Amino acid sequence: MNTIDRLFDGLDRLIGWVTAALLAVAYALSLFGLIERYAISGSGTDWIYEVVVFGLVWAILLSISRIEHRRAHIRMDIVWRRFSYSSKARAELFILLLGLAFSVFLILSGWKVVQDAMMWNERTDSSLRLPFWIYYISLSTSFSVHVLFVLHRLSLLSRGKMELETGDLSSEIGKRGDHSD
């Protein structure tokens, strides 16, 4: 494994920790909101579930890039296993290029929504009055990271370093072990 591959594995690990932190905060806030609603009536924290939704959206969208990096996305394994090695390489190239185009589209369209939200100063209704661009920029941010992982996988494919014989995560884990944090 070269330096670039280790860098991408480190980025994957960092995203895992950020995602875990976001989910932990969302869980803690949800639990606090539940306790507050039934045990501490009239406390008036109207912003809890808003922050939970923001955190969950960020966590879910950031997880997309981790799925790409680990090749853990849904694949039609019954079809994939019937392909020859060269057909798998062509299919993988097509899938990666399609994913790259889709990601660039989401980055650009997401950025337009962010610009509109900033221009109109859109804010949430709670007492925090969070700017909506924080919520919207999660799309452009997560798919920018996704583009990096797709480019890395294209690099691996072009160098013949990508394992194409397996298409599902269970066989990857069986061969190389679980890479989760």
mmCIF file of N, CA and C in Angstrom, residues 5-62:
data_model
loop_
_atom_site.group_PDB
_atom_site.id
_atom_site.type_symbol
_atom_site.label_atom_id
_atom_site.label_comp_id
_atom_site.label_asym_id
_atom_site.label_seq_id
_atom_site.Cartn_x
_atom_site.Cartn_y
_atom_site.Cartn_z
ATOM 1 N N ASP A 5 -2.663 5.623 -0.985
ATOM 2 C CA ASP A 5 -3.667 4.679 -0.478
ATOM 3 C C ASP A 5 -3.843 4.837 1.031
ATOM 4 N N ARG A 6 -2.740 5.020 1.752
ATOM 5 C CA ARG A 6 -2.828 5.230 3.202
ATOM 6 C C ARG A 6 -3.528 6.540 3.526
ATOM 7 N N LEU A 7 -3.295 7.557 2.699
ATOM 8 C CA LEU A 7 -3.957 8.852 2.888
ATOM 9 C C LEU A 7 -5.482 8.694 2.743
ATOM 10 N N PHE A 8 -5.903 7.956 1.732
ATOM 11 C CA PHE A 8 -7.339 7.737 1.539
ATOM 12 C C PHE A 8 -7.931 6.864 2.647
ATOM 13 N N ASP A 9 -7.173 5.901 3.124
ATOM 14 C CA ASP A 9 -7.649 5.108 4.263
ATOM 15 C C ASP A 9 -7.778 5.985 5.505
ATOM 16 N N GLY A 10 -6.840 6.917 5.683
ATOM 17 C CA GLY A 10 -6.921 7.849 6.813
ATOM 18 C C GLY A 10 -8.120 8.776 6.692
ATOM 19 N N LEU A 11 -8.383 9.249 5.485
ATOM 20 C CA LEU A 11 -9.559 10.092 5.259
ATOM 21 C C LEU A 11 -10.838 9.305 5.551
ATOM 22 N N ASP A 12 -10.869 8.058 5.127
ATOM 23 C CA ASP A 12 -12.004 7.189 5.406
ATOM 24 C C ASP A 12 -12.202 7.040 6.909
ATOM 25 N N ARG A 13 -11.110 6.821 7.633
ATOM 26 C CA ARG A 13 -11.178 6.668 9.082
ATOM 27 C C ARG A 13 -11.657 7.963 9.748
ATOM 28 N N LEU A 14 -11.145 9.104 9.285
ATOM 29 C CA LEU A 14 -11.562 10.399 9.823
ATOM 30 C C LEU A 14 -13.064 10.620 9.622
ATOM 31 N N ILE A 15 -13.531 10.325 8.428
ATOM 32 C CA ILE A 15 -14.961 10.462 8.149
ATOM 33 C C ILE A 15 -15.769 9.531 9.048
ATOM 34 N N GLY A 16 -15.234 8.356 9.314
ATOM 35 C CA GLY A 16 -15.899 7.428 10.227
ATOM 36 C C GLY A 16 -16.040 8.013 11.625
ATOM 37 N N TRP A 17 -14.990 8.633 12.111
ATOM 38 C CA TRP A 17 -15.034 9.244 13.444
ATOM 39 C C TRP A 17 -15.979 10.449 13.470
ATOM 40 N N VAL A 18 -15.949 11.261 12.432
ATOM 41 C CA VAL A 18 -16.858 12.413 12.366
ATOM 42 C C VAL A 18 -18.306 11.934 12.321
ATOM 43 N N THR A 19 -18.559 10.928 11.520
ATOM 44 C CA THR A 19 -19.908 10.364 11.414
ATOM 45 C C THR A 19 -20.354 9.788 12.760
ATOM 46 N N ALA A 20 -19.463 9.060 13.412
ATOM 47 C CA ALA A 20 -19.801 8.488 14.719
ATOM 48 C C ALA A 20 -20.106 9.587 15.734
ATOM 49 N N ALA A 21 -19.312 10.658 15.711
ATOM 50 C CA ALA A 21 -19.556 11.770 16.637
ATOM 51 C C ALA A 21 -20.901 12.437 16.357
ATOM 52 N N LEU A 22 -21.197 12.658 15.076
ATOM 53 C CA LEU A 22 -22.485 13.258 14.724
ATOM 54 C C LEU A 22 -23.651 12.387 15.173
ATOM 55 N N LEU A 23 -23.526 11.086 14.975
ATOM 56 C CA LEU A 23 -24.590 10.167 15.390
ATOM 57 C C LEU A 23 -24.723 10.114 16.911
ATOM 58 N N ALA A 24 -23.591 10.157 17.621
ATOM 59 C CA ALA A 24 -23.634 10.143 19.086
ATOM 60 C C ALA A 24 -24.311 11.404 19.631
ATOM 61 N N VAL A 25 -23.971 12.549 19.050
ATOM 62 C CA VAL A 25 -24.599 13.805 19.470
ATOM 63 C C VAL A 25 -26.096 13.777 19.152
ATOM 64 N N ALA A 26 -26.449 13.280 17.977
ATOM 65 C CA ALA A 26 -27.868 13.191 17.597
ATOM 66 C C ALA A 26 -28.621 12.279 18.558
ATOM 67 N N TYR A 27 -28.005 11.165 18.917
ATOM 68 C CA TYR A 27 -28.645 10.239 19.853
ATOM 69 C C TYR A 27 -28.806 10.890 21.225
ATOM 70 N N ALA A 28 -27.746 11.538 21.707
ATOM 71 C CA ALA A 28 -27.801 12.189 23.025
ATOM 72 C C ALA A 28 -28.853 13.295 23.045
ATOM 73 N N LEU A 29 -28.888 14.096 22.003
ATOM 74 C CA LEU A 29 -29.889 15.165 21.947
ATOM 75 C C LEU A 29 -31.304 14.604 21.860
ATOM 76 N N SER A 30 -31.480 13.535 21.102
ATOM 77 C CA SER A 30 -32.807 12.901 21.011
ATOM 78 C C SER A 30 -33.244 12.375 22.368
ATOM 79 N N LEU A 31 -32.322 11.738 23.073
ATOM 80 C CA LEU A 31 -32.632 11.224 24.403
ATOM 81 C C LEU A 31 -32.962 12.370 25.360
ATOM 82 N N PHE A 32 -32.167 13.426 25.310
ATOM 83 C CA PHE A 32 -32.440 14.596 26.141
ATOM 84 C C PHE A 32 -33.805 15.199 25.799
ATOM 85 N N GLY A 33 -34.115 15.290 24.525
ATOM 86 C CA GLY A 33 -35.408 15.830 24.097
ATOM 87 C C GLY A 33 -36.568 14.992 24.601
ATOM 88 N N LEU A 34 -36.385 13.688 24.576
ATOM 89 C CA LEU A 34 -37.423 12.790 25.079
ATOM 90 C C LEU A 34 -37.623 12.980 26.580
ATOM 91 N N ILE A 35 -36.528 13.008 27.312
ATOM 92 C CA ILE A 35 -36.601 13.215 28.764
ATOM 93 C C ILE A 35 -37.195 14.583 29.067
ATOM 94 N N GLU A 36 -36.750 15.577 28.333
ATOM 95 C CA GLU A 36 -37.241 16.934 28.555
ATOM 96 C C GLU A 36 -38.743 17.035 28.289
ATOM 97 N N ARG A 37 -39.193 16.396 27.256
ATOM 98 C CA ARG A 37 -40.610 16.487 26.887
ATOM 99 C C ARG A 37 -41.517 15.926 27.984
ATOM 100 N N TYR A 38 -41.095 14.811 28.589
ATOM 101 C CA TYR A 38 -41.969 14.148 29.548
ATOM 102 C C TYR A 38 -41.617 14.415 31.008
ATOM 103 N N ALA A 39 -40.388 14.805 31.300
ATOM 104 C CA ALA A 39 -39.987 14.994 32.695
ATOM 105 C C ALA A 39 -39.828 16.462 33.079
ATOM 106 N N ILE A 40 -39.427 17.286 32.140
ATOM 107 C CA ILE A 40 -39.177 18.704 32.424
ATOM 108 C C ILE A 40 -40.102 19.518 31.539
ATOM 109 N N SER A 41 -41.345 19.565 31.880
ATOM 110 C CA SER A 41 -42.300 20.247 31.011
ATOM 111 C C SER A 41 -42.077 21.756 31.030
ATOM 112 N N GLY A 42 -42.251 22.363 29.886
ATOM 113 C CA GLY A 42 -42.166 23.812 29.759
ATOM 114 C C GLY A 42 -40.768 24.386 29.708
ATOM 115 N N SER A 43 -39.749 23.559 29.459
ATOM 116 C CA SER A 43 -38.377 24.096 29.424
ATOM 117 C C SER A 43 -38.102 24.883 28.143
ATOM 118 N N GLY A 44 -38.793 24.546 27.072
ATOM 119 C CA GLY A 44 -38.754 25.368 25.870
ATOM 120 C C GLY A 44 -37.563 25.238 24.948
ATOM 121 N N THR A 45 -36.892 24.103 24.939
ATOM 122 C CA THR A 45 -35.831 23.929 23.952
ATOM 123 C C THR A 45 -36.450 23.403 22.666
ATOM 124 N N ASP A 46 -36.741 24.309 21.774
ATOM 125 C CA ASP A 46 -37.422 23.972 20.525
ATOM 126 C C ASP A 46 -36.457 23.602 19.406
ATOM 127 N N TRP A 47 -35.188 23.623 19.676
ATOM 128 C CA TRP A 47 -34.188 23.444 18.633
ATOM 129 C C TRP A 47 -33.586 22.048 18.587
ATOM 130 N N ILE A 48 -33.877 21.188 19.559
ATOM 131 C CA ILE A 48 -33.197 19.896 19.672
ATOM 132 C C ILE A 48 -33.351 19.052 18.411
ATOM 133 N N TYR A 49 -34.564 18.844 17.967
ATOM 134 C CA TYR A 49 -34.779 17.939 16.830
ATOM 135 C C TYR A 49 -34.279 18.548 15.526
ATOM 136 N N GLU A 50 -34.227 19.847 15.489
ATOM 137 C CA GLU A 50 -33.648 20.530 14.324
ATOM 138 C C GLU A 50 -32.150 20.202 14.210
ATOM 139 N N VAL A 51 -31.442 20.282 15.321
ATOM 140 C CA VAL A 51 -30.012 19.958 15.340
ATOM 141 C C VAL A 51 -29.806 18.470 15.053
ATOM 142 N N VAL A 52 -30.693 17.630 15.573
ATOM 143 C CA VAL A 52 -30.614 16.187 15.313
ATOM 144 C C VAL A 52 -30.734 15.916 13.818
ATOM 145 N N VAL A 53 -31.686 16.553 13.166
ATOM 146 C CA VAL A 53 -31.872 16.349 11.726
ATOM 147 C C VAL A 53 -30.641 16.830 10.958
ATOM 148 N N PHE A 54 -30.108 17.986 11.314
ATOM 149 C CA PHE A 54 -28.903 18.485 10.649
ATOM 150 C C PHE A 54 -27.764 17.469 10.791
ATOM 151 N N GLY A 55 -27.561 16.976 12.011
ATOM 152 C CA GLY A 55 -26.484 16.009 12.256
ATOM 153 C C GLY A 55 -26.686 14.710 11.515
ATOM 154 N N LEU A 56 -27.924 14.214 11.499
ATOM 155 C CA LEU A 56 -28.198 12.958 10.791
ATOM 156 C C LEU A 56 -27.976 13.087 9.291
ATOM 157 N N VAL A 57 -28.403 14.208 8.721
ATOM 158 C CA VAL A 57 -28.199 14.411 7.283
ATOM 159 C C VAL A 57 -26.707 14.443 6.970
ATOM 160 N N TRP A 58 -25.934 15.176 7.762
ATOM 161 C CA TRP A 58 -24.484 15.219 7.547
ATOM 162 C C TRP A 58 -23.871 13.826 7.678
ATOM 163 N N ALA A 59 -24.270 13.088 8.712
ATOM 164 C CA ALA A 59 -23.703 11.751 8.938
ATOM 165 C C ALA A 59 -24.038 10.800 7.793
ATOM 166 N N ILE A 60 -25.273 10.809 7.349
ATOM 167 C CA ILE A 60 -25.689 9.904 6.275
ATOM 168 C C ILE A 60 -24.975 10.248 4.970
ATOM 169 N N LEU A 61 -24.927 11.525 4.638
ATOM 170 C CA LEU A 61 -24.285 11.906 3.376
ATOM 171 C C LEU A 61 -22.777 11.666 3.407
ATOM 172 N N LEU A 62 -22.133 11.895 4.554
ATOM 173 C CA LEU A 62 -20.699 11.599 4.641
ATOM 174 C C LEU A 62 -20.434 10.103 4.531
#
